[in-house]
mmCIF file of C-alpha atoms in Angstrom:
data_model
loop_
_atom_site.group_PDB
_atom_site.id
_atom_site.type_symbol
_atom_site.label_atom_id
_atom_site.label_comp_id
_atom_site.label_asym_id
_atom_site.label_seq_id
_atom_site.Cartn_x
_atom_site.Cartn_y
_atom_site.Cartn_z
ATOM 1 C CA UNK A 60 82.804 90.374 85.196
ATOM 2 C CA UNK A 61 81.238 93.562 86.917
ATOM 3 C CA UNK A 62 82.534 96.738 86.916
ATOM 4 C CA UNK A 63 83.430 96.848 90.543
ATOM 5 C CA UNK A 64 85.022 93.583 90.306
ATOM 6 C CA UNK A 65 87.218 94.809 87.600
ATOM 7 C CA UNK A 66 88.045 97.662 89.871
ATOM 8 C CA UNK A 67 88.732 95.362 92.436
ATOM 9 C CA UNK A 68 91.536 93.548 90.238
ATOM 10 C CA UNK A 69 93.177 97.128 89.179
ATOM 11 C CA UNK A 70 93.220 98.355 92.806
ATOM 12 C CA UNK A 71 95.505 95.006 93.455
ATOM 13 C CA UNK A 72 97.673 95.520 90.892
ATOM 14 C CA UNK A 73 98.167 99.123 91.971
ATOM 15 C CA UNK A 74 99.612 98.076 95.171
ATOM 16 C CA UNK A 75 102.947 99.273 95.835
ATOM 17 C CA UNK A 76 105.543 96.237 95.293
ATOM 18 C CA UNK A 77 107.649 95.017 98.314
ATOM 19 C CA UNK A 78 110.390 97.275 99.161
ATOM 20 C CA UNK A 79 112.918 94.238 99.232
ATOM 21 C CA UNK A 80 112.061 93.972 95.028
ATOM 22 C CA UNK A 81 112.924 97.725 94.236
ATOM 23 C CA UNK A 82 116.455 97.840 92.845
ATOM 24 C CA UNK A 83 118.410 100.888 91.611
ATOM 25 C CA UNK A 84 120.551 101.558 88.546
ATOM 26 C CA UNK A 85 121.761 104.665 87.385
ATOM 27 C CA UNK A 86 119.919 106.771 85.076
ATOM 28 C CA UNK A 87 122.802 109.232 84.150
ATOM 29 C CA UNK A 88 126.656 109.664 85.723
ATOM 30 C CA UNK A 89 128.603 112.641 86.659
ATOM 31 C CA UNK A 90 131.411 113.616 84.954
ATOM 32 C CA UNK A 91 133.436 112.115 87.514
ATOM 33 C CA UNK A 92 131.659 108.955 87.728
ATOM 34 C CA UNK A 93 131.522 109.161 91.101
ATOM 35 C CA UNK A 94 127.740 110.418 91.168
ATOM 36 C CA UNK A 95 124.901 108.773 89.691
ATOM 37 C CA UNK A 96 121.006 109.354 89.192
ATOM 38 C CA UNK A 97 119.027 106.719 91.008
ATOM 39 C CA UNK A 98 116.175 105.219 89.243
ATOM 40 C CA UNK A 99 114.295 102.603 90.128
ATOM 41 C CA UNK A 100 113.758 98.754 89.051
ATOM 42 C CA UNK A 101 111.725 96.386 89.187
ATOM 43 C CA UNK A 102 112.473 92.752 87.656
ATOM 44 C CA UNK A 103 109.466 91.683 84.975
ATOM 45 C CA UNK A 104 109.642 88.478 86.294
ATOM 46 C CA UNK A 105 107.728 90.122 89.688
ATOM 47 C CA UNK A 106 104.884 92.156 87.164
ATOM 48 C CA UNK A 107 104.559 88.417 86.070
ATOM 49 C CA UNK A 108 104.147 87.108 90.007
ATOM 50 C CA UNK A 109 101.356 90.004 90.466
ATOM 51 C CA UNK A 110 99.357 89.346 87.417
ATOM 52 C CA UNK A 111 99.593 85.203 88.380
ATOM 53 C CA UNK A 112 98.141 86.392 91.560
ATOM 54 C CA UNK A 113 95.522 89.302 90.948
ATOM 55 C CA UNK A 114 94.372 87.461 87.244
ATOM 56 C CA UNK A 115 95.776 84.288 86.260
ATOM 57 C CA UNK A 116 93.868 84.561 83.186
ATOM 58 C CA UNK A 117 95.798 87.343 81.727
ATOM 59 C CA UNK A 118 97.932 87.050 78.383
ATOM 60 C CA UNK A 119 100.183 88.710 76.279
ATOM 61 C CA UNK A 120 101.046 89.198 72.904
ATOM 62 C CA UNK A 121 104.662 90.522 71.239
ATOM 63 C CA UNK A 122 105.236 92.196 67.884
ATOM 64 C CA UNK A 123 108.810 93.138 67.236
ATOM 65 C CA UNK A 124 109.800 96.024 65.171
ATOM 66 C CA UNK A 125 112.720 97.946 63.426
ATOM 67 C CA UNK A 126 114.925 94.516 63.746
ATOM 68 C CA UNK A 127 114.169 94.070 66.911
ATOM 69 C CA UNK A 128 115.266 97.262 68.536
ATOM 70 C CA UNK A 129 111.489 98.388 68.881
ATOM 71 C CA UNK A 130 108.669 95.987 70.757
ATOM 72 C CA UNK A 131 104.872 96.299 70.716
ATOM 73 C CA UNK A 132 103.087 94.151 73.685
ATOM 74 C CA UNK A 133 99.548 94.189 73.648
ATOM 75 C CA UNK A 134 98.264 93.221 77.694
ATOM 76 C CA UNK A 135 94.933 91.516 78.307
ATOM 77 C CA UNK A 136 93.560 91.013 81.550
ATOM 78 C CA UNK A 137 89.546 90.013 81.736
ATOM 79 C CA UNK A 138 88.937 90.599 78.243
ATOM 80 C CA UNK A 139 90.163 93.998 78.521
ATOM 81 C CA UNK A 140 93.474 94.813 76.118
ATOM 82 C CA UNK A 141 96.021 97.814 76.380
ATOM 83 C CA UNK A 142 99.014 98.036 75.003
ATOM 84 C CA UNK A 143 102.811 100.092 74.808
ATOM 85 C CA UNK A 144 106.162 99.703 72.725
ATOM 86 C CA UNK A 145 109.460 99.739 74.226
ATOM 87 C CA UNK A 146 112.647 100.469 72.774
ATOM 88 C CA UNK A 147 116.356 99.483 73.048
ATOM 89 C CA UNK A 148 119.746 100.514 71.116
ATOM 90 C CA UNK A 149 121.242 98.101 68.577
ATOM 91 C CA UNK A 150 124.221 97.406 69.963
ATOM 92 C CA UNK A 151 122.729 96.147 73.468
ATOM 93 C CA UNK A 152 123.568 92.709 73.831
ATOM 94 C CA UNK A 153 119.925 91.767 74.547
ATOM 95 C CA UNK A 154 118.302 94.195 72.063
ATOM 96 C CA UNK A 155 115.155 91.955 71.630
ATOM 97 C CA UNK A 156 114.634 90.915 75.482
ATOM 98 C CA UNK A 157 115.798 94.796 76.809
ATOM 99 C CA UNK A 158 112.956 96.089 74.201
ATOM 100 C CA UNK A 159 110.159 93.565 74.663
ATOM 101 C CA UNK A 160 110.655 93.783 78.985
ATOM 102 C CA UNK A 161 110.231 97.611 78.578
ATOM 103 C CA UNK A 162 107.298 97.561 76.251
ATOM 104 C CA UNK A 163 105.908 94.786 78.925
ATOM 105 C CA UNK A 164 106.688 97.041 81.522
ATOM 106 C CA UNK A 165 104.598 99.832 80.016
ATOM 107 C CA UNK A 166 101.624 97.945 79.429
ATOM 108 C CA UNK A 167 101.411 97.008 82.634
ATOM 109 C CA UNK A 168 101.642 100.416 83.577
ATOM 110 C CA UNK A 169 98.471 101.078 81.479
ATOM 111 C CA UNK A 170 96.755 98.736 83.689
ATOM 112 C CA UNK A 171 98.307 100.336 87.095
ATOM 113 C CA UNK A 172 100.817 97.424 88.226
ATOM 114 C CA UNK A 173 103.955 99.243 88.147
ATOM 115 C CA UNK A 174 103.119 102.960 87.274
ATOM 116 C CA UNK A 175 103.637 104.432 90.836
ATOM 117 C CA UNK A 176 107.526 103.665 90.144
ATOM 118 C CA UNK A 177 107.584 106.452 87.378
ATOM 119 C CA UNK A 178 106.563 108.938 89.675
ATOM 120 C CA UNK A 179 109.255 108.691 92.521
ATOM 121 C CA UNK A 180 111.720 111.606 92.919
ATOM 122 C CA UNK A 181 115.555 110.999 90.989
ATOM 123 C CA UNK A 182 117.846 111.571 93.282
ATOM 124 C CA UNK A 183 122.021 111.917 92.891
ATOM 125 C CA UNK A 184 123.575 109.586 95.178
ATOM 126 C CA UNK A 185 127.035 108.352 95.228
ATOM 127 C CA UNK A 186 127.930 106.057 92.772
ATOM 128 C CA UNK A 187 130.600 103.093 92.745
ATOM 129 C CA UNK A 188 132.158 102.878 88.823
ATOM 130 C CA UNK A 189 134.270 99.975 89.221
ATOM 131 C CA UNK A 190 131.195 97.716 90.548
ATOM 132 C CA UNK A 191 128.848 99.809 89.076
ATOM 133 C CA UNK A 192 126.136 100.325 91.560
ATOM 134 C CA UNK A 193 124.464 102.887 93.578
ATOM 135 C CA UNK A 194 125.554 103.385 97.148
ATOM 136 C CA UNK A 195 123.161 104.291 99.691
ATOM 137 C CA UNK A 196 120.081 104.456 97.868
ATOM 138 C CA UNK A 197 117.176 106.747 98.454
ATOM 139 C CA UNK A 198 114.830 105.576 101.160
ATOM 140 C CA UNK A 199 111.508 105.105 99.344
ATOM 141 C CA UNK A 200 108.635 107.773 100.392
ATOM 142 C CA UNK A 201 105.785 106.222 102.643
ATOM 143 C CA UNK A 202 103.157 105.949 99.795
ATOM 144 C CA UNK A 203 105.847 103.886 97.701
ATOM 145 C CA UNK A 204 105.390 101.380 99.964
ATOM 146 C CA UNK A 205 102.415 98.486 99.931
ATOM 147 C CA UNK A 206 99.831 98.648 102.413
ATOM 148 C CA UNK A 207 101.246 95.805 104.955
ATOM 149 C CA UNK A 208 104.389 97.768 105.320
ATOM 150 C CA UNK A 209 102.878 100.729 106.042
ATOM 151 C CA UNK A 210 100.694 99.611 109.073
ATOM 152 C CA UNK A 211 104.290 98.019 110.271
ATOM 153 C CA UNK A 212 105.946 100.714 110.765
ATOM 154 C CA UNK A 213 103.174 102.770 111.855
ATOM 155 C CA UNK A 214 102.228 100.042 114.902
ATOM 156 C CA UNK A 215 106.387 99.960 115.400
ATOM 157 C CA UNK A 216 106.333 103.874 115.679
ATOM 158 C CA UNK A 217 103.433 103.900 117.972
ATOM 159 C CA UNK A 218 105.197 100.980 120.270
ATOM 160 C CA UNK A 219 108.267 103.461 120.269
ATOM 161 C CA UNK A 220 106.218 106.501 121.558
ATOM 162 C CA UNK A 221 104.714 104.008 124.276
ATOM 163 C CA UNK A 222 107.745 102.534 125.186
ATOM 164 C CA UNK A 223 109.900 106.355 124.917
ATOM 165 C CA UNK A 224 107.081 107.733 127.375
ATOM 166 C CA UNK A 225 106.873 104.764 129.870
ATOM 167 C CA UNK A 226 108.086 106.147 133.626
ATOM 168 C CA UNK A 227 111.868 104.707 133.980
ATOM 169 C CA UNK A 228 110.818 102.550 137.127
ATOM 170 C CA UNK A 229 108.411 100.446 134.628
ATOM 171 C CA UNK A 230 111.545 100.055 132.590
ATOM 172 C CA UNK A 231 113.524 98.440 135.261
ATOM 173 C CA UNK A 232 111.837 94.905 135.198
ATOM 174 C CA UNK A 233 111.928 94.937 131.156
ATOM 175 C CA UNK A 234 115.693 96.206 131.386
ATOM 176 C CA UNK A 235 116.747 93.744 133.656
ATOM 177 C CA UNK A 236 118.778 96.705 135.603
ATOM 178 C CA UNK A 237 118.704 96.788 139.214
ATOM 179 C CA UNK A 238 116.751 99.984 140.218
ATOM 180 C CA UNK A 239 120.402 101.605 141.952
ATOM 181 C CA UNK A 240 121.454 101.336 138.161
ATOM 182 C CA UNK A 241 118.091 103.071 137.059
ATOM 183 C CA UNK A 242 118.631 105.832 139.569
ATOM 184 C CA UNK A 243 122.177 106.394 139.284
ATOM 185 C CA UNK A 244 121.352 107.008 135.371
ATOM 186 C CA UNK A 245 118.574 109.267 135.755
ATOM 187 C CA UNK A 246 120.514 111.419 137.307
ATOM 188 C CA UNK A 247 123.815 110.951 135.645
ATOM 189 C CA UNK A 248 123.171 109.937 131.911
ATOM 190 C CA UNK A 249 126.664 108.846 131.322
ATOM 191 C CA UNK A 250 126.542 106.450 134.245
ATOM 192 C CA UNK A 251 124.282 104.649 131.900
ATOM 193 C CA UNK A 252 124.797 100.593 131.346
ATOM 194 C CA UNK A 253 125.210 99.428 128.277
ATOM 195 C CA UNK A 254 122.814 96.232 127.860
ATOM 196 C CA UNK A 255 123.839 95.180 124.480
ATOM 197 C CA UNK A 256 126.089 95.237 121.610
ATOM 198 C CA UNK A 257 129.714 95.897 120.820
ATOM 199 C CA UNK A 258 129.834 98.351 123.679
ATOM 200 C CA UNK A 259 127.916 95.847 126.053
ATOM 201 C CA UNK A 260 128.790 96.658 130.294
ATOM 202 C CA UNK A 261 130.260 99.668 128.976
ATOM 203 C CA UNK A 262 128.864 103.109 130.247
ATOM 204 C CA UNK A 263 127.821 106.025 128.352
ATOM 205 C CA UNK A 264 130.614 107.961 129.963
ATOM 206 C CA UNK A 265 133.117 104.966 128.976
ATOM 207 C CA UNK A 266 132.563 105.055 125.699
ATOM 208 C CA UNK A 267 132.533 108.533 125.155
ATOM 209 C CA UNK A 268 136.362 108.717 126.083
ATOM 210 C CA UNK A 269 136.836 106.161 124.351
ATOM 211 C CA UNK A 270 138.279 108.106 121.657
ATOM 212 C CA UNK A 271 136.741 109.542 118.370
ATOM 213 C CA UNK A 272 135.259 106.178 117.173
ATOM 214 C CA UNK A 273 133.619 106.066 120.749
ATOM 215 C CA UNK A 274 131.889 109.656 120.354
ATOM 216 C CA UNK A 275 130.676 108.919 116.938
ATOM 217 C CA UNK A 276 129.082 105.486 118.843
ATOM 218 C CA UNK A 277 127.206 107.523 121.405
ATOM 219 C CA UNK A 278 125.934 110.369 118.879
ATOM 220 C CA UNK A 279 124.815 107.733 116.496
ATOM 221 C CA UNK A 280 122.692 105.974 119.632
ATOM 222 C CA UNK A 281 121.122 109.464 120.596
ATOM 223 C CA UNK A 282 120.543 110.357 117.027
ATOM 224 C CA UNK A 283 116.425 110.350 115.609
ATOM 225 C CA UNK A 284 117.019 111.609 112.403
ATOM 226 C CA UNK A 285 116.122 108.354 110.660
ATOM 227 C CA UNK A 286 119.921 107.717 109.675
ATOM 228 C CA UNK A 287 120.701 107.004 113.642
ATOM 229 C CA UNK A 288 120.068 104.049 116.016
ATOM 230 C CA UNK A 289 116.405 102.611 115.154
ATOM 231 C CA UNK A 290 115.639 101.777 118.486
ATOM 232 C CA UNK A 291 112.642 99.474 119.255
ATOM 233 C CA UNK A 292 112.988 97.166 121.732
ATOM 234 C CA UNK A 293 112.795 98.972 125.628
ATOM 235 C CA UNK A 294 115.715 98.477 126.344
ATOM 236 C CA UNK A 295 117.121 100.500 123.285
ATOM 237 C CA UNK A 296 114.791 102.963 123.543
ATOM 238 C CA UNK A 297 115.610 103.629 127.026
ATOM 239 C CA UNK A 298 119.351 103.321 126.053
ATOM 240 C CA UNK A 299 118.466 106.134 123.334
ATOM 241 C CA UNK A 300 116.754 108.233 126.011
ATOM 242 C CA UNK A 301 120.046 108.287 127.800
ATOM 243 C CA UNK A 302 122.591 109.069 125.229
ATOM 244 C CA UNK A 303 120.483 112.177 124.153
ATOM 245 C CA UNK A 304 120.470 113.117 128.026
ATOM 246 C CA UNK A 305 123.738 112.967 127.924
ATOM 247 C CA UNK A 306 124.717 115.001 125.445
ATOM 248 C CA UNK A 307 122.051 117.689 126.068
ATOM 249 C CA UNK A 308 123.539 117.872 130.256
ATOM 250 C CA UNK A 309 127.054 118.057 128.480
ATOM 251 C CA UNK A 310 126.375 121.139 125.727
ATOM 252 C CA UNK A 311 130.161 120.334 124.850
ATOM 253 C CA UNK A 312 130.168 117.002 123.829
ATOM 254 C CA UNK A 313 127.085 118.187 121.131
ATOM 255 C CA UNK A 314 129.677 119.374 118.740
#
């Protein structure tokens, strides 16, 4: 195999895994337990998938150590062989497995499947001790992700600027509103129409005095923080348009 081809393979194992296989576990707890570290995780079973796919050729070899609490696995992919030890506490109920997945872990690293994960930020997020798992994890940084999700979002982003700067009376055939409804809303936000959702044929206006639970509704539509409505579809991005008019015309309902 030629150089470059061997590059080829490593560049492919490099690549970011799926965000829907990157689980979280807590590194260390507050004293409370109500606050955890999150740390990533990634099942072995999906470094297996990768190196099926990349190099099907590839093999492994396990020595264990110290009764089993210490494992040695020795990688080879295209004749090529690196290799780590990984470690686990005695009184683990999988000693062996918890030792030898680590140390398999870590060899893959020294071939670039896997390593990006050791370099994403630990962050404290809330923690549930009873069910023991992290609540809201960290959203994972653009270059975390692989390639294909990447171009997603960037295409979705760039059909929400489109869609965000199309003139309102090219949004009236894709809304389905009658223009009288489009005018009436350009001018008065909170005249706005509902199209969907749990507030469906309910104005802006509406569900603002709703009640608290109503207010929290319309801030979370005009919000574009990332944590607020993802609107994509014209309709919602028009409907997002709106709710942020209507809070900026009414200065008091901001708070």
């Amino acid at each position: 195999m030629s150089e470059k081809e061997f590059s080829q393979i490593l560049e492919a194992l490099a690549e970011p895994f799926p965000s829907e296989y990157i689980e979280w576990k807590p590194q260390s707890l507050s004293k409370d337990g109500k606050r955890a570290i999150a740390a990533t995780y990634v099942d072995a079973r999906r470094y297996q998938e990768r190196l099926d796919r990349v190099c099907p050729g590839w093999s492994s070899r396990i020595e264990l150590l110290a009764d089993g609490q210490v494992a040695k696995v020795a990688l080879t992919i295209q004749g090529v062989t690196r290799e780590d030890v990984g470690e686990a506490e005695a009184s683990e109920a999988n000693t062996v497995t918890t030792a030898v997945a680590q140390a398999f872990k870590r060899a893959c690293a020294a071939f670039g499947l896997g390593r990006y994960l050791y370099f994403l930020p630990l962050t404290w997020c809330d923690y549930d001790l009873d069910k023991r798992r992290i609540l809201n994890p960290p959203q994972l940084p653009d270059w975390a992700r692989p390639s294909s999700e990447r171009r997603q979002a960037a295409s979705e982003a760039a059909r929400q600027r489109v869609a965000a700067e199309m003139p309102v009376e090219h949004l009236i055939e894709e809304l389905g509103f009658s223009p009288e409804q489009v005018r009436v809303s350009e001018t008065d936000p909170g005249a706005t129409l509902i199209p969907f959702g749990r507030n469906k044929d309910r104005t802006l206006a509406q569900v603002w005095e709703s009640g608290e639970e109503g207010r929290s509704w319309v801030r979370w539509a005009a919000s574009n923080d990332g944590k607020g409505f993802q609107a994509r579809k014209p309709e919602e991005v028009h409907l997002q348009r709106r709710a942020r008019a209507f809070l900026m015309a009414n200065a008091a309902y901001a708070g």
